[in-house]
Coordinates of C-alpha atoms in Angstrom, one line a residue:
X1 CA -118.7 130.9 -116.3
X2 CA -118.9 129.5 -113.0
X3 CA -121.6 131.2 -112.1
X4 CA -123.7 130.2 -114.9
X5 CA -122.6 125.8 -113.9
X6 CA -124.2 126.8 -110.4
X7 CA -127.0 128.1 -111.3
X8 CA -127.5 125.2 -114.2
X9 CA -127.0 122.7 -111.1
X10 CA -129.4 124.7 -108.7
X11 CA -131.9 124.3 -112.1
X12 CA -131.2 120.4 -112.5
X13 CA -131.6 119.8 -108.8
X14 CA -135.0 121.7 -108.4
X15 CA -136.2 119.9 -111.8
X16 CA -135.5 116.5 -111.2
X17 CA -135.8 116.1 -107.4
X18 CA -139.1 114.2 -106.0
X19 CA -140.9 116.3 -103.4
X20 CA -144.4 117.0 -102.3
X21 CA -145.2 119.5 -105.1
X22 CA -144.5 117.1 -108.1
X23 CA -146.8 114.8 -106.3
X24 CA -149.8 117.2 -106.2
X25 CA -148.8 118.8 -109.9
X26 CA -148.8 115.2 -111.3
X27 CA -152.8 114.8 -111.7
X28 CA -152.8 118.4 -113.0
X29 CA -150.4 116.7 -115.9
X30 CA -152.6 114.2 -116.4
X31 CA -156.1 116.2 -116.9
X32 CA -153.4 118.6 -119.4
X33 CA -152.1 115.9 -121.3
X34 CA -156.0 114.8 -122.0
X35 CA -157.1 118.2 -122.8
X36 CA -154.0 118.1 -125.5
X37 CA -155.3 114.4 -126.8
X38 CA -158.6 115.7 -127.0
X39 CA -158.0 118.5 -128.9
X40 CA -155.5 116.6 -131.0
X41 CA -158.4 114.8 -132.0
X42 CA -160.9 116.6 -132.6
X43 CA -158.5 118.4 -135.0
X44 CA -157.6 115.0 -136.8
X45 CA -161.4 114.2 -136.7
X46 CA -162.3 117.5 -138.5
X47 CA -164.4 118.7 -136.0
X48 CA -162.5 121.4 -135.3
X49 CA -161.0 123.7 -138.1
X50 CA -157.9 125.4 -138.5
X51 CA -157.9 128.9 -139.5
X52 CA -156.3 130.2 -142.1
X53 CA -155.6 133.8 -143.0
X54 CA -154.4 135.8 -146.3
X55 CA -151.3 137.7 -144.6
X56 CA -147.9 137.1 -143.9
X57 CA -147.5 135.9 -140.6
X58 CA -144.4 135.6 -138.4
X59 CA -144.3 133.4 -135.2
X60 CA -141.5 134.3 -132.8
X61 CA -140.4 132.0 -130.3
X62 CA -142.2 130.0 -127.6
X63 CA -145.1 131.9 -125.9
X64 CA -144.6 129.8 -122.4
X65 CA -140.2 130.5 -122.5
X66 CA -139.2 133.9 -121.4
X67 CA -135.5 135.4 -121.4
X68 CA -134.8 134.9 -124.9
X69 CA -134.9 138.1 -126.3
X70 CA -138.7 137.9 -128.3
X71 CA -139.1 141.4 -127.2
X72 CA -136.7 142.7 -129.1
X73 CA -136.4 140.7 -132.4
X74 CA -140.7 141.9 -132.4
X75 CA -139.3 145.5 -132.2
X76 CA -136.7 145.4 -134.4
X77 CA -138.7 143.9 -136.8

């Protein structure tokens, strides 16, 4: 158990500290959050279409978080 508090610190203190690569990530944010806007509405404006297909589909997990055992729910399934 202790092992798992350190490395949750370690996490937190690497997240939330201020240092020279959240300053240069932080216009990358910006030109992502206004791709997302964009796209959000250009969706709402109907110029872009969703796609919908006739099969059962199954969406498992988040694409970006790894470690949480996607891999082998998909194979067990």
């Amino acid at each position: 158990m202790r092992k798992f508090f350190f490395l949750e610190t370690l996490i937190e203190k690497v997240w939330y500290s201020k240092n020279i690569f959240s300053l240069l990530l932080s216009p990358l944010s910006l030109i992502y959050i206004s791709i997302i806007y964009l796209r959000h509405t250009l969706y709402g404006l109907g110029l872009i279409s969703i796609t919908k297909i006739n099969v059962p589909t199954i969406v498992i997990g988040n694409i970006v978080a790894g470690g949480t055992g996607k891999t082998p729910l998909v194979i067990w399934l």
